Short mmCIF file of C-alpha atoms in Angstrom, two decimals:
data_model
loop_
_atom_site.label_atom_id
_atom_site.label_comp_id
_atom_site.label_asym_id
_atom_site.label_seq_id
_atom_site.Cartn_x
_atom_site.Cartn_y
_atom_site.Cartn_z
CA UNK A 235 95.06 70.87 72.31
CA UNK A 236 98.40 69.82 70.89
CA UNK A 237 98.22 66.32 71.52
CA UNK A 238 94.87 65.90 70.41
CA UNK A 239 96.04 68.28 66.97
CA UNK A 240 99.19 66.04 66.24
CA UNK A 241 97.43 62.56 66.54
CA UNK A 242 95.66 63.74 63.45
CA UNK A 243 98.50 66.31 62.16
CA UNK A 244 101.82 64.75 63.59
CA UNK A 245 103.81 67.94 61.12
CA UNK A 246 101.85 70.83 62.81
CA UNK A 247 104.68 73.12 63.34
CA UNK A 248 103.07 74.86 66.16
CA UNK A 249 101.61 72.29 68.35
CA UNK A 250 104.85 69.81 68.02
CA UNK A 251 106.44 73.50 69.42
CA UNK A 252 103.78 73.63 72.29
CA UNK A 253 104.64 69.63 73.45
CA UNK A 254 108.52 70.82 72.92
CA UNK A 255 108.10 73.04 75.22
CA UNK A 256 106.28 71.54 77.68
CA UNK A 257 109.01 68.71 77.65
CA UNK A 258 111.73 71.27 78.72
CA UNK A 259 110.00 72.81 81.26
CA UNK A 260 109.76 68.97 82.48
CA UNK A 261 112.98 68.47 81.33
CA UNK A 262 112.29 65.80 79.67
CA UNK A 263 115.34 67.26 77.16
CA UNK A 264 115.51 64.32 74.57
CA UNK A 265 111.84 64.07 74.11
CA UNK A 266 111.78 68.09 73.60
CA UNK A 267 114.43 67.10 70.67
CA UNK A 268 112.07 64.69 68.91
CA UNK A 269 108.60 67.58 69.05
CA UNK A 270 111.57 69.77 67.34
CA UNK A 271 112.34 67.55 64.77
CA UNK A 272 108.60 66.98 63.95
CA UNK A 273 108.21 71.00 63.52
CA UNK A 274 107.43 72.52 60.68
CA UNK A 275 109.93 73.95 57.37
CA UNK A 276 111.19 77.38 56.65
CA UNK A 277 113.40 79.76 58.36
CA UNK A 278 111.20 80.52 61.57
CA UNK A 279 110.91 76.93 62.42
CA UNK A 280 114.32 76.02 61.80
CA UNK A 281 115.69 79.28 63.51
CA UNK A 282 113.19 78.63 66.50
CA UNK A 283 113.83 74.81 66.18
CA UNK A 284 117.80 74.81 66.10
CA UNK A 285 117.97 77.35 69.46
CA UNK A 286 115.98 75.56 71.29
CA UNK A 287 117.31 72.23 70.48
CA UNK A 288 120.62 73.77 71.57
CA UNK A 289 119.38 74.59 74.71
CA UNK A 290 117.59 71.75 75.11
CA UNK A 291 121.43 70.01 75.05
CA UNK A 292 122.20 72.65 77.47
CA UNK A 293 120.33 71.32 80.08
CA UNK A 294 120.93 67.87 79.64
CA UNK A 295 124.76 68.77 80.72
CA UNK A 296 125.66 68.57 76.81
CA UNK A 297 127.46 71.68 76.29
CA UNK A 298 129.54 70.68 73.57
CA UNK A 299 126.70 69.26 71.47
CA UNK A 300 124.59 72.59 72.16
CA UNK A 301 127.17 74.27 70.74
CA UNK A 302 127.51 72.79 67.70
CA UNK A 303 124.18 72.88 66.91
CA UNK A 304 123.69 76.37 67.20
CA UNK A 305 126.81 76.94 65.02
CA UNK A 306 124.66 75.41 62.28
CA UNK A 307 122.80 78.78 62.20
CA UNK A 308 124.22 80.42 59.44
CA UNK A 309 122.59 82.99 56.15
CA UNK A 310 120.82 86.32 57.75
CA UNK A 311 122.59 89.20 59.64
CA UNK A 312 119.84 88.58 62.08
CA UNK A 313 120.46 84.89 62.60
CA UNK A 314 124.26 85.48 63.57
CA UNK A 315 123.33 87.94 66.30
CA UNK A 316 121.01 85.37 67.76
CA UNK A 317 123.74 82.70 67.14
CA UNK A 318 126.93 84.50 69.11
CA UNK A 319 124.15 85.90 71.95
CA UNK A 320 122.70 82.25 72.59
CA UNK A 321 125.73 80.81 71.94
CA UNK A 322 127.33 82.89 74.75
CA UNK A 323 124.36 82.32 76.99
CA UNK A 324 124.83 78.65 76.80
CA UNK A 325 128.93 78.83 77.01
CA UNK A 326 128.28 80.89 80.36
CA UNK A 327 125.77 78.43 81.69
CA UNK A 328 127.83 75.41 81.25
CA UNK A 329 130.92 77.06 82.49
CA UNK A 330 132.70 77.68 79.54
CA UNK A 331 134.21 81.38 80.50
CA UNK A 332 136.18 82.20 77.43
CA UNK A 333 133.80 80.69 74.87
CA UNK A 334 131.03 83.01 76.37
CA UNK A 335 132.93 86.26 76.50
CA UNK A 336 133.99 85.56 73.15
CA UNK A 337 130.36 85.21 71.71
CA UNK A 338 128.99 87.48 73.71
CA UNK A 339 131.40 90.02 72.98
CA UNK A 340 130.51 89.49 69.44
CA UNK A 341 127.03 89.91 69.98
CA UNK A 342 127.57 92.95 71.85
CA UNK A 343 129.62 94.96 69.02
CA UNK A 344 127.17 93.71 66.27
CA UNK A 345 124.35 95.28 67.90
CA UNK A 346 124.73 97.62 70.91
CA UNK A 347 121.32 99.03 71.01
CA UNK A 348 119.62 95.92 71.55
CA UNK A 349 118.39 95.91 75.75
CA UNK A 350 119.12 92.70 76.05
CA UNK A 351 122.17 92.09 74.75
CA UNK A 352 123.38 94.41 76.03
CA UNK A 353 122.19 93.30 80.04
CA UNK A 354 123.48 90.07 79.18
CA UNK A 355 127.05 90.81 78.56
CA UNK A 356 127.10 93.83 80.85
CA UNK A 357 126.17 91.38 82.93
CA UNK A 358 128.51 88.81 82.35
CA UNK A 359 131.32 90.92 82.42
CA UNK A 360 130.49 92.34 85.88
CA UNK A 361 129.90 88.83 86.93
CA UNK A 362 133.67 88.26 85.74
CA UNK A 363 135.57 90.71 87.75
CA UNK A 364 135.21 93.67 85.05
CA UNK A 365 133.09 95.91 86.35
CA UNK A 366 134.27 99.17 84.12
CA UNK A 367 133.11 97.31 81.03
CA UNK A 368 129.72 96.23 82.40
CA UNK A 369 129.11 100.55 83.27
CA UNK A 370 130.53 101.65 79.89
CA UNK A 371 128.20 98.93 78.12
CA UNK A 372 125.48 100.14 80.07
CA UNK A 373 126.19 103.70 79.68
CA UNK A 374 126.69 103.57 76.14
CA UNK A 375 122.94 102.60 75.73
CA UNK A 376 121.89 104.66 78.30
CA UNK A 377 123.39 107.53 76.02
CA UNK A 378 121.18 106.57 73.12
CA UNK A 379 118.01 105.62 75.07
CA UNK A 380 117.61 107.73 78.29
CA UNK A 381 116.61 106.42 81.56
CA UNK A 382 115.50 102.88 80.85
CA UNK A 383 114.62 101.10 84.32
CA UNK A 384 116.36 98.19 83.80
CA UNK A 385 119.83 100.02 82.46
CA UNK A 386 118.98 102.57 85.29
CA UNK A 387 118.79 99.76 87.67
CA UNK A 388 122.03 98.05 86.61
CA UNK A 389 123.78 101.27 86.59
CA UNK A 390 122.59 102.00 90.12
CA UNK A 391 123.73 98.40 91.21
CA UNK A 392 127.41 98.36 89.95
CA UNK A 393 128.00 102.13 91.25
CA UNK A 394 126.73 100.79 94.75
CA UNK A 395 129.37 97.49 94.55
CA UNK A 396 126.36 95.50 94.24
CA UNK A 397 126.21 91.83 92.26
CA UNK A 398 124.59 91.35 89.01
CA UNK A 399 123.19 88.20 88.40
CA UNK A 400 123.30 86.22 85.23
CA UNK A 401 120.97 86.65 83.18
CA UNK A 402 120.24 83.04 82.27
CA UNK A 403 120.62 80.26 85.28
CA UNK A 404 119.00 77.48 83.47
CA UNK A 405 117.91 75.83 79.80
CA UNK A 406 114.08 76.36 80.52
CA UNK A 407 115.21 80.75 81.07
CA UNK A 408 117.25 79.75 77.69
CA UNK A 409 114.63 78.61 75.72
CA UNK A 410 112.49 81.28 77.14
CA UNK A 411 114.87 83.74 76.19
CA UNK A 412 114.63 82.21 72.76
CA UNK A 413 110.78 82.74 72.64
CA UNK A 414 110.80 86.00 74.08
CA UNK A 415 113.33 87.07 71.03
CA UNK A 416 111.11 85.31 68.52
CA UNK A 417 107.93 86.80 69.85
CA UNK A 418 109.58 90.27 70.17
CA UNK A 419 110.77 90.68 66.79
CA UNK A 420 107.01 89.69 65.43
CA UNK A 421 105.39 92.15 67.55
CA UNK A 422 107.87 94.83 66.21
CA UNK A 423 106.74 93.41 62.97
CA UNK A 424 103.13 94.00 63.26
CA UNK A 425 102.54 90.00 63.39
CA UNK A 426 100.66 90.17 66.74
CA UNK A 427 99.30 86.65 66.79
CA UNK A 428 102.30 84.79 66.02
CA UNK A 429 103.85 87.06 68.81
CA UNK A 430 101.57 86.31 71.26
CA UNK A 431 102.01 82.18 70.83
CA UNK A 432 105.81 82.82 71.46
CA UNK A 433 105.49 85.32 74.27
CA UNK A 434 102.86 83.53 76.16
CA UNK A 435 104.96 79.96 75.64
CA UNK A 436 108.20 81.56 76.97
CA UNK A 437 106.42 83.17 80.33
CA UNK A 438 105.53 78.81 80.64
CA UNK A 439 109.07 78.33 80.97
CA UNK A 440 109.83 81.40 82.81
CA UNK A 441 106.59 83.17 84.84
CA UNK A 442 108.10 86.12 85.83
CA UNK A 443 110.34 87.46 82.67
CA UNK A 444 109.55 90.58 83.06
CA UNK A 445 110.08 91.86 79.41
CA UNK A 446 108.43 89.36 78.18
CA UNK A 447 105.54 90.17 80.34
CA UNK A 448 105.36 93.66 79.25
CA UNK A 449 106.36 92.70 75.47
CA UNK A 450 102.99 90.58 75.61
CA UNK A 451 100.70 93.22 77.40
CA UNK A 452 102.15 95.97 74.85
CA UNK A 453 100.92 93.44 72.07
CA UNK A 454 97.92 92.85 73.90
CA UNK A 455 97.53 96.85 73.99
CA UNK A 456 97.86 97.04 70.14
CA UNK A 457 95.42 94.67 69.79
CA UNK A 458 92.66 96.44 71.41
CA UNK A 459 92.01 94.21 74.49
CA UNK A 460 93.29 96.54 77.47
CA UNK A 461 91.90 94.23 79.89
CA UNK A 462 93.84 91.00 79.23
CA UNK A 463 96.96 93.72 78.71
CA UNK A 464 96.26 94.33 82.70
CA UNK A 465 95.82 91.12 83.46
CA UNK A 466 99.44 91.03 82.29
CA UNK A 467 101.09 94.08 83.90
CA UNK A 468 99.74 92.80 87.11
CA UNK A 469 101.73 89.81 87.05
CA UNK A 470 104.85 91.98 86.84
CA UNK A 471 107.26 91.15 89.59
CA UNK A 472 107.63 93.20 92.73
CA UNK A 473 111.47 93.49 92.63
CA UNK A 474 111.29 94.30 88.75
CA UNK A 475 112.41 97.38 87.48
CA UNK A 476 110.29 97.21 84.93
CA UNK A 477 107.11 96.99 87.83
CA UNK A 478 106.13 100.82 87.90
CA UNK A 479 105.97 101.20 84.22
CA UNK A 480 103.47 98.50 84.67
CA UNK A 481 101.78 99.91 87.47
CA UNK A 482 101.26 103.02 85.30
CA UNK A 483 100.15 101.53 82.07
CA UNK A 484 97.54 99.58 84.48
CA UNK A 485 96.11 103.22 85.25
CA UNK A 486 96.40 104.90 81.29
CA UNK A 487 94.44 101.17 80.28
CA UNK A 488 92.15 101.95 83.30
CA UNK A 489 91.00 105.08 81.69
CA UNK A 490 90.97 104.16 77.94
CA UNK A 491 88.59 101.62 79.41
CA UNK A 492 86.11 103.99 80.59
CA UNK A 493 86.78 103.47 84.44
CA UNK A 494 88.39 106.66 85.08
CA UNK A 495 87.90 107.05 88.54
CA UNK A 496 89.43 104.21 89.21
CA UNK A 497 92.36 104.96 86.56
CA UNK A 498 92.78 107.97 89.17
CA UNK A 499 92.65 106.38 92.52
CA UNK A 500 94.98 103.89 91.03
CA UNK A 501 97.80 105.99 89.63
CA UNK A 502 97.02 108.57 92.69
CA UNK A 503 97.99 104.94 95.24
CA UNK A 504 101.00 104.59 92.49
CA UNK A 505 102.35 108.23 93.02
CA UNK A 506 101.80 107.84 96.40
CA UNK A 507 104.38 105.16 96.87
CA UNK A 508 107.16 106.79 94.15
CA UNK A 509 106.54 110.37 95.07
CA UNK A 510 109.68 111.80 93.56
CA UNK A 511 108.74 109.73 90.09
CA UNK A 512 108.12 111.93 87.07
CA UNK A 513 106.77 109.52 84.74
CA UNK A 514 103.95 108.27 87.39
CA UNK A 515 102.62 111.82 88.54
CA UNK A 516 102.67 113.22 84.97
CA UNK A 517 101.07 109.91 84.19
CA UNK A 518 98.10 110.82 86.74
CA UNK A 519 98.36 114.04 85.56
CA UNK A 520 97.54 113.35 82.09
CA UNK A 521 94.20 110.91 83.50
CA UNK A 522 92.43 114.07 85.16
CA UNK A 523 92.76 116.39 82.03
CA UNK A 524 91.22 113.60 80.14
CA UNK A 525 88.55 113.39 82.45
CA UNK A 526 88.18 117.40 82.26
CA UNK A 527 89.37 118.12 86.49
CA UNK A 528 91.97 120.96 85.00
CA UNK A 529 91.98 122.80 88.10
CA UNK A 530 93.68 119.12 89.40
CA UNK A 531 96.02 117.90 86.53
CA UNK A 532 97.27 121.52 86.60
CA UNK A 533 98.41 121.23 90.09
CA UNK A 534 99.68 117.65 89.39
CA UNK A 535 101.88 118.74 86.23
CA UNK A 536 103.08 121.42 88.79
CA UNK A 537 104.11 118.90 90.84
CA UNK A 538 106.19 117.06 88.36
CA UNK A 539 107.77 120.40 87.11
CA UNK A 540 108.95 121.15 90.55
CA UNK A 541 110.88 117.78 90.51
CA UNK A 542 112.54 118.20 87.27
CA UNK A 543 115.21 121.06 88.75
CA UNK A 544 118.31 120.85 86.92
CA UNK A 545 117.46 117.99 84.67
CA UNK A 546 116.89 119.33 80.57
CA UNK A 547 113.98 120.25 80.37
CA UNK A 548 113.62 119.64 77.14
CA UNK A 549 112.68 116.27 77.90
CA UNK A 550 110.04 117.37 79.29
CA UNK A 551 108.54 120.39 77.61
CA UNK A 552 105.04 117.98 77.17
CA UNK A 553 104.58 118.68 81.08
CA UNK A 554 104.59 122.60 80.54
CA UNK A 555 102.75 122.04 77.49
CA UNK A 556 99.75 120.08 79.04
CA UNK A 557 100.15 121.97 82.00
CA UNK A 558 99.09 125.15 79.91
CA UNK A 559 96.61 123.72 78.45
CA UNK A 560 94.75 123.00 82.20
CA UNK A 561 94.78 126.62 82.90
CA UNK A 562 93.69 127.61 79.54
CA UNK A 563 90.96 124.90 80.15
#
């Protein structure tokens, strides 16, 4: 559809982005450059346009020259957190240590409740022998946002002496990063369309991103189609941390669709394989009150109760709540 749009429209902004980004998944890097150029005007386009030119430099080996484009970004608050975080994914990818602790690093103080900047250098500094400041990173956001899989899952890793990986091994996960960012911030924004272009171009360079997935199926959510949102969620990757929070949305979709029973029998298969999980059981919990089997949610919230034990349970008063409201029922 772009090729046959910009032999009649060679300055649509959004198809010269679609060829752009099939040339770096080909990496075809110089020919990406030229789709850039052709993009459209205004800050989106050049903010979108100058990153993933950048990476696109990346990839060909240029390091130097991806840098200095992306030091062209300057004006917004916005724009220089995306500058020092891509910046410090690209110095890390092309082997420049100290240039990508220093950007990240930067990054990482101007915003430390953003998920992924903070994985990335958490990452990066575990990756570089420092361990302690890859859990306090961590833990700091953990502090502000409880229990988050993927901080959960990082957490668990570096207390066990286990490896993180980096975050980004190649240009086409750069650019898709870039995409995912893009199409993150306009879903947050309420522009679901323009969201949904960027998310579903960055899972072309990078299938199984899994917040990029479920970025795109919450979008898809908001947008009333609960069926492609599915579609979505089931694409989420086994290892993921991120994969039972899909697996449960699949059931809550399931019912808001109509097809209960089968919301049930799926999140009942889902509990059965993470039987100690809160979220999941209160999850099924929460399907069979809606579908009016009290007698059964009660004895489901019950179970979910019984595996809170010492944690506060004020994070949790919804279960005794909804649980009371079974009985009553």
């Amino acid at each position: 559809a772009a090729e046959r749009l910009t032999a009649r429209d060679g300055a649509n902004g959004l198809a010269q982005l679609a060829l752009g980004v099939q040339k770096i998944k080909a990496k075809q890097f110089a020919a990406a450059r030229q789709n850039l150029q052709r993009g459209g005007k205004g800050a989106a386009a050049d903010l979108t346009s100058t990153l993933l030119t950048a990476w696109s430099y990346a990839g060909a080996g240029e390091g130097r020259k991806a840098l200095e484009t992306i030091n062209k970004l300057k004006g917004e608050r916005y724009y220089n957190v995306f500058r020092d975080y891509h910046a410090g994914l690209i110095a890390a990818l092309v082997g420049d240590k100290v240039e990508a602790e220093r950007r990240l690093k930067s990054a990482y103080d101007a915003d430390r409740n953003t998920l992924r900047i903070v994985d990335a250098y958490g990452r990066f500094e575990a990756e570089s022998g420092r361990p302690d400041l890859a859990v306090a990173a961590y833990q700091e956001f953990d502090n502000v946002l409880p229990r988050h899989p993927i901080v959960r899952d990082a957490l668990d890793k570096l207390k066990a002496g286990k490896p993180l990986t980096p975050l980004i091994n190649s240009a086409q996960e750069g650019a898709a990063e870039v995409l995912y960012g893009l199409g993150s911030a306009g879903t947050s924004q309420g522009d679901e369309l323009p969201a949904v272009v960027y998310l579903r171009l960055a899972l072309h360079l990078a299938p199984e991103h899994s917040l990029a997935l479920l970025t795109l199926a919450d979008t898809l959510e908001r947008m009333k189609a609960p069926d492609r949102a599915n579609e979505v969620f089931a694409r989420m990757p086994a290892n993921s941390p991120l994969k039972l929070n899909a697996d449960i949305q699949i059931g809550l979709n399931l019912e808001q669709m109509g097809k209960g029973e089968e919301a049930i029998a799926h999140l009942d298969q889902v509990a059965k394989t993470y039987p100690n999980d809160i979220d999941v059981i209160s999850a099924l919990g929460n399907v069979q009150r809606s579908r009016k089997k009290y007698a059964e949610s009660a004895q489901t919230y019950t179970k979910a109760i019984d595996l809170i034990g010492d944690q506060p349970a004020r994070n949790y008063w919804t279960l005794y709540y909804f649980r009371g409201t079974s009985y009553e029922r």
